[in-house]
Coordinates of C-alpha atoms in Angstrom, one line a residue:
M1 CA 4.2 21.5 -15.0
A2 CA 4.9 18.0 -16.1
G3 CA 2.8 15.3 -14.5
S4 CA 0.4 17.7 -12.9
A5 CA -2.6 17.1 -15.1
V6 CA -5.6 15.1 -13.9
P7 CA -6.3 12.1 -16.1
K8 CA -8.7 13.3 -18.9
H9 CA -11.0 10.3 -18.6
L10 CA -11.9 11.4 -15.0
L11 CA -13.1 14.8 -16.1
V12 CA -16.2 13.9 -18.0
W13 CA -18.9 15.1 -15.5
R14 CA -18.2 18.7 -14.4
E15 CA -20.7 19.8 -11.7
D16 CA -19.8 23.4 -10.9
D17 CA -17.1 25.8 -10.0
V18 CA -15.3 25.5 -6.6
D19 CA -16.1 28.2 -4.1
P20 CA -13.1 30.6 -4.4
R21 CA -13.3 31.3 -0.6
Q22 CA -12.9 27.6 0.3
R23 CA -9.8 27.2 2.5
L24 CA -7.3 24.7 1.2
R25 CA -4.0 23.1 2.4
V26 CA -1.6 22.3 -0.4
A27 CA 1.7 20.6 0.0
L28 CA 4.7 21.4 -2.2
R29 CA 7.2 18.5 -2.6
L30 CA 10.6 20.1 -3.0
H31 CA 13.5 18.5 -4.8
P32 CA 16.3 17.5 -2.5
A33 CA 19.5 19.5 -3.1
C34 CA 21.2 16.4 -4.4
G35 CA 18.3 15.7 -6.9
D36 CA 15.5 13.2 -6.9
D37 CA 17.5 10.5 -8.6
T38 CA 20.2 10.6 -6.0
L39 CA 17.7 10.0 -3.2
L40 CA 15.9 7.2 -5.2
Q41 CA 19.1 5.5 -6.0
A42 CA 20.2 5.6 -2.4
A43 CA 17.0 4.0 -1.3
M44 CA 17.4 1.2 -3.9
R45 CA 21.0 0.6 -2.8
I46 CA 20.1 0.2 0.9
G47 CA 17.5 -2.3 -0.1
A48 CA 20.1 -4.4 -1.8
Q49 CA 22.4 -4.4 1.3
P50 CA 22.5 -7.2 3.9
L51 CA 20.9 -6.1 7.2
A52 CA 24.2 -5.9 9.0
A53 CA 25.5 -3.4 6.5
R54 CA 22.5 -1.1 6.5
R55 CA 22.6 2.3 8.1
H56 CA 19.1 3.8 8.2
L57 CA 18.5 7.5 8.8
A58 CA 16.9 8.9 11.9
R59 CA 14.0 11.2 10.9
A60 CA 16.0 14.2 12.2
E61 CA 18.8 13.4 9.8
L62 CA 16.7 13.8 6.6
A63 CA 17.4 17.5 6.3
E64 CA 21.1 17.1 6.6
H65 CA 21.3 14.4 3.9
Y66 CA 18.4 15.1 1.6
G67 CA 17.1 18.6 2.5
P68 CA 16.0 21.0 -0.3
A69 CA 18.4 23.3 -2.1
P70 CA 19.5 26.7 -0.5
G71 CA 17.1 29.3 -1.7
A72 CA 14.1 26.9 -2.0
M73 CA 12.3 28.2 1.0
A74 CA 13.0 31.8 0.2
G75 CA 11.5 31.2 -3.2
V76 CA 8.4 29.5 -1.7
T77 CA 8.0 32.4 0.8
A78 CA 8.2 35.0 -1.9
F79 CA 5.7 33.1 -4.0
C80 CA 3.2 32.9 -1.1
A81 CA 3.5 36.6 -0.4
Q82 CA 2.8 37.4 -4.0
H83 CA -0.4 35.3 -4.1
G84 CA -1.9 35.8 -0.7
L85 CA -0.9 32.3 0.6
T86 CA 0.9 31.4 3.9
V87 CA 3.5 28.8 4.8
E88 CA 2.1 26.6 7.6
G89 CA 5.0 24.3 8.2
T90 CA 7.5 21.8 6.8
A91 CA 8.0 18.1 7.3
L92 CA 10.4 15.3 6.3
G93 CA 13.6 17.3 6.3
G94 CA 11.9 20.3 4.6
L95 CA 10.9 18.3 1.5
I96 CA 7.2 18.7 2.2
V97 CA 6.0 22.3 2.7
T98 CA 2.4 23.0 3.6
L99 CA 0.7 26.1 2.2
A100 CA -2.7 27.5 3.3
G101 CA -5.0 29.9 1.5
Q102 CA -8.2 30.3 -0.4
A103 CA -9.1 28.1 -3.4
G104 CA -9.3 31.2 -5.7
D105 CA -5.8 32.3 -4.7
F106 CA -4.4 28.8 -5.3
A107 CA -6.1 28.6 -8.7
A108 CA -4.7 32.0 -9.7
A109 CA -1.3 31.1 -8.4
F110 CA -1.0 27.9 -10.4
G111 CA -3.0 29.0 -13.5
V112 CA -6.0 26.7 -13.4
T113 CA -9.8 26.9 -13.0
L114 CA -11.0 24.7 -10.2
G115 CA -14.3 22.8 -10.5
R116 CA -16.1 19.9 -8.9
Y117 CA -16.4 16.7 -10.9
T118 CA -18.3 13.5 -10.4
M119 CA -15.8 10.6 -10.2
G120 CA -16.5 7.1 -9.0
G121 CA -19.7 8.3 -7.2
L122 CA -17.8 11.1 -5.4
S123 CA -17.8 14.8 -5.9
L124 CA -14.2 15.8 -6.1
R125 CA -12.2 19.0 -6.7
A126 CA -10.1 19.0 -9.8
Y127 CA -9.0 21.0 -12.8
D128 CA -8.5 20.5 -16.6
G129 CA -5.0 21.1 -17.9
A130 CA -1.6 21.4 -16.1
L131 CA -0.4 23.6 -13.3
T132 CA 2.1 26.3 -14.0
L133 CA 5.0 27.5 -11.9
P134 CA 6.8 30.8 -12.1
A135 CA 10.4 30.6 -13.3
G136 CA 11.8 31.5 -9.9
L137 CA 10.0 28.5 -8.2
A138 CA 10.1 25.9 -10.9
P139 CA 13.7 24.6 -10.1
F140 CA 12.8 23.8 -6.6
V141 CA 9.3 22.3 -6.8
A142 CA 8.7 18.7 -7.9
A143 CA 4.9 18.5 -7.2
V144 CA 1.9 20.5 -6.0
L145 CA -0.4 18.3 -4.0
G146 CA -3.9 19.1 -2.7
V147 CA -5.1 21.6 -5.4
D148 CA -7.0 18.6 -6.7
E149 CA -8.4 15.7 -4.5
V150 CA -8.6 13.0 -7.1
S151 CA -6.6 10.5 -4.9
R152 CA -9.6 10.3 -2.7
L153 CA -10.8 7.7 -5.2
A154 CA -8.1 5.4 -3.7
A155 CA -9.1 6.3 -0.1
T156 CA -12.6 4.8 -0.1
R157 CA -13.7 1.7 1.6
S158 CA -13.7 -1.6 -0.2
A159 CA -17.0 -3.2 -1.0
A160 CA -15.3 -6.6 -1.0
M161 CA -15.8 -7.2 2.7
E162 CA -19.5 -7.3 2.2
Y163 CA -19.3 -10.4 0.0
S164 CA -19.3 -13.8 1.7
E165 CA -19.8 -17.4 0.8
P166 CA -19.3 -20.7 2.7
S167 CA -15.7 -21.5 3.2
S168 CA -14.2 -24.8 2.2
I169 CA -13.1 -25.0 5.8
E170 CA -14.5 -22.0 7.8
G171 CA -12.7 -19.8 10.2
N172 CA -8.9 -20.1 9.7
L173 CA -7.1 -18.3 12.5
P174 CA -4.3 -16.0 11.6
T175 CA -2.1 -17.6 14.2
T176 CA -2.6 -21.0 12.6
V177 CA -1.9 -19.7 9.1
A178 CA 1.2 -17.7 10.2
F179 CA 2.9 -20.2 12.6
D180 CA 1.7 -23.6 11.3
Y181 CA 1.3 -23.1 7.6
Y182 CA 3.8 -20.2 6.9
Q183 CA 6.2 -21.2 9.7
Y184 CA 6.7 -17.7 11.1
P185 CA 9.4 -17.7 13.7
R186 CA 8.0 -18.7 17.1
G187 CA 8.9 -16.9 20.3
A188 CA 8.9 -13.4 18.8
T189 CA 5.9 -11.1 19.4
G190 CA 7.0 -8.0 17.5
A191 CA 8.0 -6.3 20.8
G192 CA 9.4 -2.9 20.2
T193 CA 8.0 -2.6 16.7
V194 CA 5.6 0.2 15.6
V195 CA 3.3 -0.8 12.7
A196 CA 1.5 2.0 10.9
F197 CA -1.7 1.4 9.0
I198 CA -3.0 3.7 6.3
E199 CA -6.8 3.4 6.3
S200 CA -9.7 5.0 4.6
D201 CA -11.1 5.7 8.0
L202 CA -10.7 4.4 11.6
V203 CA -14.3 3.5 12.5
V204 CA -13.4 0.4 14.4
D205 CA -14.6 -1.2 17.7
L206 CA -11.5 -1.5 19.9
D207 CA -13.4 -3.6 22.4
D208 CA -14.3 -6.1 19.7
I209 CA -10.7 -6.2 18.5
Q210 CA -9.3 -6.8 21.9
A211 CA -11.9 -9.5 22.6
F212 CA -10.6 -11.3 19.5
F213 CA -7.1 -11.2 20.9
T214 CA -8.3 -12.5 24.2
S215 CA -10.1 -15.4 22.4
L216 CA -6.7 -16.4 21.0
G217 CA -5.1 -16.3 24.5
L218 CA -3.2 -13.2 23.8
P219 CA -2.7 -10.2 26.1
E220 CA -4.1 -6.8 25.3
V221 CA -2.4 -5.3 22.2
S222 CA -1.3 -1.7 22.1
I223 CA -3.4 0.2 19.6
V224 CA -3.2 3.9 18.9
L225 CA -5.7 5.6 16.6
E226 CA -4.4 8.9 15.3
L227 CA -7.6 10.9 15.0
P228 CA -6.8 14.7 14.9
Q229 CA -10.5 15.7 14.8
G230 CA -11.5 13.1 17.4
P231 CA -13.5 9.9 17.1
P232 CA -16.4 9.9 14.6
T233 CA -19.7 10.9 16.1
G234 CA -23.1 9.2 15.7
D235 CA -23.3 5.5 14.9
P236 CA -21.1 5.1 11.8
E237 CA -20.7 1.7 10.1
I238 CA -17.6 -0.3 11.3
N239 CA -14.8 -0.4 8.8
G240 CA -14.3 -4.1 8.2
E241 CA -11.1 -3.7 6.3
A242 CA -9.4 -1.6 9.0
T243 CA -10.7 -4.1 11.6
M244 CA -9.2 -7.0 9.6
D245 CA -5.8 -5.2 9.3
L246 CA -5.5 -4.6 13.0
K247 CA -6.7 -8.1 14.0
L248 CA -4.3 -9.9 11.6
V249 CA -1.2 -8.0 12.6
G250 CA -2.1 -8.0 16.3
A251 CA -2.7 -11.7 16.3
V252 CA 0.7 -12.4 14.6
A253 CA 2.7 -9.7 16.4
P254 CA 0.8 -9.0 19.7
G255 CA 3.9 -7.3 21.2
A256 CA 3.9 -4.6 18.5
T257 CA 2.3 -1.2 18.8
L258 CA -0.3 -0.7 16.1
V259 CA -0.9 2.9 15.0
G260 CA -3.8 3.7 12.7
Y261 CA -3.9 6.7 10.3
T262 CA -7.1 7.8 8.6
Q263 CA -7.5 9.4 5.2
G264 CA -10.9 10.7 6.4
Q265 CA -9.4 13.4 8.6
S266 CA -6.6 15.9 8.1
Y267 CA -3.2 15.9 9.8
G268 CA -2.6 19.4 8.4
Y269 CA 0.0 18.5 5.7
S270 CA -2.1 18.6 2.6
D271 CA -5.7 18.3 1.4
D272 CA -4.5 15.3 -0.6
P273 CA -5.3 12.4 1.7
W274 CA -2.4 10.2 0.6
I275 CA 0.2 12.8 1.0
D276 CA -1.3 13.9 4.3
S277 CA -1.6 10.5 5.9
L278 CA 1.7 9.2 4.7
T279 CA 3.6 12.3 5.8
A280 CA 1.9 12.0 9.2
A281 CA 3.0 8.4 9.6
L282 CA 6.6 9.0 8.4
A283 CA 7.1 12.2 10.4
N284 CA 5.7 10.8 13.7
E285 CA 8.6 10.6 16.1
T286 CA 6.5 9.6 19.1
Y287 CA 5.4 6.5 17.3
A288 CA 8.2 6.1 14.7
C289 CA 7.0 3.2 12.5
S290 CA 9.4 0.5 11.2
V291 CA 6.6 -1.3 9.3
M292 CA 3.7 0.0 7.3
S293 CA 0.6 -1.9 6.0
I294 CA -1.6 -0.5 3.3
S295 CA -4.7 -2.2 1.8
L296 CA -5.9 0.6 -0.4
G297 CA -5.2 1.5 -4.0
M298 CA -6.7 2.2 -7.5
P299 CA -5.6 1.7 -11.1
E300 CA -2.4 3.5 -12.1
S301 CA -4.3 5.3 -14.9
N302 CA -6.6 7.0 -12.4
W303 CA -3.7 8.8 -10.5
P304 CA -2.4 12.2 -11.4
P305 CA 1.2 11.3 -12.2
Q306 CA 2.7 13.9 -9.8
T307 CA 0.6 12.5 -7.0
A308 CA 1.6 8.9 -7.7
F309 CA 5.3 9.8 -8.0
T310 CA 5.2 11.7 -4.8
V311 CA 3.7 8.7 -3.0
H312 CA 6.5 6.6 -4.6
F313 CA 9.0 9.2 -3.4
L314 CA 7.7 9.0 0.1
F315 CA 8.1 5.2 0.0
A316 CA 11.8 5.8 -1.0
I317 CA 12.1 8.0 2.1
A318 CA 10.5 5.2 4.1
A319 CA 13.3 2.9 2.8
L320 CA 16.0 5.4 3.9
L321 CA 14.3 5.5 7.4
G322 CA 14.1 1.7 7.6
V323 CA 10.3 1.3 7.1
T324 CA 9.1 -2.0 5.5
V325 CA 6.1 -1.0 3.4
C326 CA 3.6 -3.9 2.6
I327 CA 0.8 -3.1 0.1
A328 CA -2.1 -5.2 -1.3
S329 CA -1.8 -5.8 -5.0
G330 CA -5.5 -5.6 -5.6
D331 CA -8.4 -8.0 -6.0
F332 CA -9.5 -7.7 -9.6
G333 CA -7.2 -10.3 -11.1
A334 CA -5.0 -9.7 -14.2
P335 CA -7.4 -7.1 -15.8
G336 CA -7.3 -5.0 -12.7
D337 CA -10.1 -2.6 -11.6
P338 CA -12.5 -2.1 -14.5
D339 CA -12.7 1.6 -13.6
G340 CA -9.2 2.0 -15.1
A341 CA -8.5 3.4 -18.5
Y342 CA -6.6 0.4 -19.9
R343 CA -7.2 -3.3 -20.8
Q344 CA -4.9 -4.2 -17.9
N345 CA -4.8 -1.9 -14.9
C346 CA -2.1 -2.5 -12.3
A347 CA -3.0 -1.1 -8.8
F348 CA -1.0 1.8 -7.4
P349 CA 0.6 2.2 -4.8
A350 CA 1.4 -1.5 -4.9
S351 CA 3.2 -0.9 -8.2
S352 CA 5.8 1.3 -6.5
S353 CA 9.2 -0.4 -6.6
F354 CA 9.9 0.7 -3.0
C355 CA 7.2 -1.5 -1.5
L356 CA 6.5 -5.2 -1.0
A357 CA 3.5 -5.8 -3.2
C358 CA 1.4 -8.6 -1.7
G359 CA -0.8 -10.8 -3.9
G360 CA -3.2 -13.6 -2.9
T361 CA -3.3 -17.4 -2.7
E362 CA -5.9 -19.9 -1.7
L363 CA -5.0 -22.4 1.0
V364 CA -6.2 -25.9 0.0
L365 CA -7.0 -27.5 3.4
E366 CA -8.1 -30.9 4.5
Q367 CA -9.7 -31.8 7.8
Q368 CA -7.8 -34.8 9.3
G369 CA -9.2 -35.5 12.7
D370 CA -9.0 -32.4 14.8
A371 CA -6.3 -30.9 12.5
R372 CA -6.6 -28.8 9.4
I373 CA -3.8 -29.9 7.1
L374 CA -2.5 -27.7 4.4
I375 CA -2.2 -30.0 1.3
N376 CA -1.6 -27.4 -1.4
E377 CA -1.7 -23.7 -2.1
V378 CA -2.8 -22.2 -5.4
A379 CA -3.3 -18.7 -6.9
W380 CA -6.4 -17.0 -5.5
N381 CA -9.0 -16.8 -8.3
E382 CA -12.7 -17.0 -7.4
M383 CA -14.0 -14.8 -10.2
E384 CA -17.1 -16.0 -11.8
A385 CA -17.3 -13.2 -14.3
P386 CA -15.0 -10.4 -15.6
G387 CA -14.8 -7.4 -13.3
Q388 CA -15.4 -9.2 -10.1
K389 CA -13.3 -8.4 -7.1
R390 CA -12.3 -12.0 -6.3
A391 CA -8.8 -12.7 -7.6
T392 CA -5.2 -11.8 -7.0
G393 CA -4.0 -8.6 -8.7
G394 CA -0.8 -8.5 -10.7
G395 CA 0.7 -7.4 -14.0
I396 CA 3.2 -5.0 -15.5
S397 CA 3.3 -1.4 -14.4
T398 CA 2.7 1.5 -16.8
F399 CA 4.4 3.9 -14.3
F400 CA 7.6 2.3 -13.2
A401 CA 10.5 0.7 -15.0
V402 CA 11.8 -2.8 -14.2
P403 CA 13.7 -2.3 -10.9
D404 CA 17.2 -3.7 -10.4
Y405 CA 15.9 -6.6 -8.3
Q406 CA 13.7 -7.9 -11.2
Q407 CA 16.3 -7.6 -13.9
D408 CA 17.2 -11.3 -13.8
L409 CA 13.6 -12.3 -14.3
I410 CA 11.8 -13.0 -17.6
L411 CA 8.8 -10.8 -17.0
P412 CA 5.6 -11.4 -19.1
A413 CA 4.7 -9.0 -21.8
P414 CA 2.0 -6.4 -20.8
F415 CA -1.4 -6.7 -22.3
N416 CA -1.9 -3.1 -23.1
P417 CA -1.1 -2.1 -26.8
D418 CA 2.2 -0.3 -27.2
Q419 CA 3.1 -0.6 -23.5
G420 CA 6.8 -1.3 -22.9
P421 CA 8.5 -3.3 -20.1
G422 CA 7.8 -2.3 -16.6
R423 CA 7.9 -3.3 -12.9
G424 CA 6.2 -6.6 -12.4
L425 CA 3.9 -7.2 -9.4
P426 CA 3.1 -8.7 -7.0
D427 CA 6.4 -9.5 -5.2
V428 CA 5.0 -12.1 -2.8
A429 CA 1.7 -13.5 -1.7
S430 CA -0.3 -14.9 1.2
N431 CA -3.7 -16.4 1.9
A432 CA -6.5 -14.2 0.4
A433 CA -9.2 -16.5 -0.7
I434 CA -12.8 -16.5 0.4
K435 CA -12.8 -20.3 0.7
S436 CA -9.8 -20.2 3.0
G437 CA -10.7 -16.9 4.6
Y438 CA -9.8 -15.8 8.1
G439 CA -12.1 -16.4 11.1
L440 CA -12.0 -13.0 12.8
L441 CA -15.5 -13.0 14.4
P442 CA -16.4 -14.5 17.8
G443 CA -15.8 -18.2 17.9
G444 CA -13.3 -18.0 15.0
L445 CA -16.1 -17.6 12.5
G446 CA -16.1 -15.6 9.2
D447 CA -14.1 -15.7 6.0
Y448 CA -12.3 -12.3 5.8
F449 CA -10.4 -12.3 2.5
G450 CA -8.6 -10.3 -0.2
T451 CA -5.1 -9.2 -0.8
S452 CA -6.1 -6.7 1.9
A453 CA -5.4 -9.7 4.2
A454 CA -2.1 -10.6 2.5
A455 CA -0.5 -7.2 3.2
P456 CA -1.0 -7.2 7.0
M457 CA 0.1 -10.8 7.2
W458 CA 3.4 -9.9 5.7
A459 CA 3.5 -6.8 7.8
G460 CA 3.1 -9.0 10.9
L461 CA 6.1 -11.1 9.8
A462 CA 8.1 -7.9 9.3
A463 CA 7.3 -6.9 12.9
L464 CA 8.6 -10.2 14.2
L465 CA 11.8 -9.7 12.1
V466 CA 12.3 -6.3 13.7
E467 CA 12.2 -7.8 17.2
L468 CA 14.6 -10.5 16.1
H469 CA 16.9 -7.8 14.8
A470 CA 17.2 -6.4 18.4
G471 CA 14.5 -3.9 17.8
Q472 CA 16.3 -2.3 14.8
P473 CA 14.4 -1.8 11.5
V474 CA 14.8 -4.4 8.8
G475 CA 13.6 -1.8 6.3
F476 CA 13.2 -2.2 2.5
L477 CA 13.2 -6.0 2.2
T478 CA 12.0 -6.5 -1.4
P479 CA 15.5 -6.6 -3.2
L480 CA 16.9 -9.0 -0.5
L481 CA 14.0 -11.4 -0.9
Y482 CA 14.5 -11.5 -4.6
R483 CA 18.3 -12.1 -4.3
L484 CA 17.8 -14.8 -1.7
Q485 CA 15.0 -16.6 -3.4
L486 CA 16.5 -16.5 -6.9
G487 CA 19.8 -17.5 -5.4
G488 CA 18.4 -20.8 -4.1
T489 CA 17.4 -19.9 -0.6
A490 CA 13.8 -21.1 0.1
C491 CA 12.3 -17.9 1.5
C492 CA 9.0 -18.4 -0.2
T493 CA 6.9 -21.4 -1.5
P494 CA 6.5 -20.8 -5.3
I495 CA 2.8 -21.0 -6.4
V496 CA 2.6 -23.1 -9.5
E497 CA -1.1 -23.8 -9.9
G498 CA -3.8 -21.5 -11.1
N499 CA -4.0 -18.1 -12.8
N500 CA -5.6 -14.7 -12.2
G501 CA -7.7 -14.3 -15.3
P502 CA -11.5 -14.1 -15.6
P503 CA -13.4 -17.0 -16.9
P504 CA -15.2 -16.9 -20.3
G505 CA -17.7 -14.0 -20.0
I506 CA -20.7 -14.8 -18.0
D507 CA -21.6 -11.1 -17.6
G508 CA -18.9 -9.7 -19.8
P509 CA -16.6 -10.3 -22.7
V510 CA -14.1 -13.1 -22.9
M511 CA -10.7 -11.8 -22.0
P512 CA -8.2 -14.6 -22.7
E513 CA -5.5 -11.9 -23.2
A514 CA -5.9 -10.6 -19.7
C515 CA -4.7 -13.6 -17.8
Y516 CA -1.3 -14.5 -16.2
P517 CA -0.4 -18.1 -15.3
T518 CA 1.5 -19.2 -12.2
G519 CA 5.0 -20.7 -12.3
A520 CA 8.4 -20.5 -10.7
P521 CA 10.5 -18.6 -9.9
W522 CA 8.1 -15.7 -10.2
N523 CA 4.7 -15.0 -11.7
A524 CA 2.3 -12.1 -12.0
C525 CA -0.3 -13.8 -9.8
C526 CA 1.7 -14.5 -6.6
G527 CA 5.2 -13.2 -7.2
L528 CA 7.9 -15.2 -5.5
G529 CA 5.3 -17.1 -3.5
S530 CA 4.0 -17.4 0.0
P531 CA 6.2 -16.9 3.0
L532 CA 8.4 -19.4 4.8
G533 CA 8.9 -17.1 7.8
G534 CA 11.6 -19.1 9.7
N535 CA 13.7 -19.4 6.5
I536 CA 13.4 -15.7 5.9
A537 CA 14.6 -14.9 9.4
A538 CA 17.5 -17.4 9.1
A539 CA 18.5 -16.1 5.7
L540 CA 18.6 -12.5 7.1
G541 CA 20.8 -13.7 10.0
L542 CA 18.1 -13.3 12.5
G543 CA 17.6 -17.0 13.5
T544 CA 19.0 -20.5 13.1
G545 CA 18.0 -23.5 11.2
T546 CA 16.1 -23.9 8.0
Q547 CA 12.5 -24.9 7.2
A548 CA 11.3 -26.6 4.0
A549 CA 7.8 -26.3 2.8
P550 CA 5.6 -29.1 4.3
A551 CA 6.0 -32.3 2.4
N552 CA 2.3 -32.6 1.7
R553 CA 2.1 -29.2 -0.1
G554 CA 1.8 -29.3 -3.9

């Protein structure tokens, strides 16, 4: 089965066999009757349409427009009966089918031997080789997800939140950054918008989060934590990244409903945490999201291709449903996470062409009396040595071709030998630097940072746009932003100073070939640039007037 093999470089340390009696949930992704390409092309087309021309699907309409072919479920049912498996349910118009059974039966059904392997400090279920499908099932099944659990490598907490150094000006409030520096449209609160968060876990202190909103003079923000197995017990360590995501979006769009999904518990769709949590978020009709924020990821080279493409496919479904998906581009600069297999490792899922990939900048601030004045904005790069997690991620994808909306750009050449052209990322950027970090602690203290801050700041803007659109989704915005910005509408401030490469090796080799410069109209550090929120709203027909970048910005 093409794309089903686990990357070989992850299979070095085999621990033992998997207990054949272990119960598993495995998701099948079925091809829509119209074919994968037809659905993907429809999603890309809707992203290029003006908001007024868009007609997003309701979740209940997915089966009618993009359901699986006749005979697909009969084939799945017969396959399960033959191998001692059961069908537990379907989701997203029947394109996701959940099977349950014992590990030994799944291994026999798909022709692999399951083992436990040490990967990235975790013990994960995987297999060597590719899955096989019987001839009667192969025409219907695009991917088999949850036999391995390798994507858990991209569902772990970031260690970046533990690093801190004195800020150039400490404690920048998200409200100041959004409404003063980035000129988000005032008067909107995101009312009527549901923002979904995909998190490694949901160990957060809601009282602390609400106290932060109170300190900003905001009312209580509606937060829903989807925890199917209930809150964690004991005294677990608070998840700083999830806390930051909720605080940033809640501060910018306090009228929105914030709904958290955890990759640490099961929603019953698949043992693969990405497929499980994304399906749960997109299938939830009680809290039907129109915006999604994701601050997780790992190098493309570490993803089983079928898993990555299914996540990409789910983002295409999100586009059809009208969900704006904002994803952090990573914090390892141009080289990417050193755990990847290549010289330059783009982060997935940010490399999906159906998301808004969010890179990082540094705000250059100057204290003038009681005011903090933004005098410049540069690419975020605080690396002191190769491999440090302190610079905006970007580069050229090894997974995805150049999308339609980037065809008019001159994209830089990739650094990897023999790699061809690909989708460039990030698309946009926002404040991510330690030195201009966010003050999310009592009294406005702290320097929360990373492209993990950029994604929720753009998600907060998207929530405001939904309210301004009379509560209707704005959906897949990336192609429109490119068309507007490249056409001369100032939707973003281009970032033209800095780069995202490591310095000459302090603790590692010199890597001059793994460095992208800034520049207009797009660059592989900060994309199109940082947001001019009011201009974006006006260009989309959701407001009046135009805003230029402050005159004192570089």
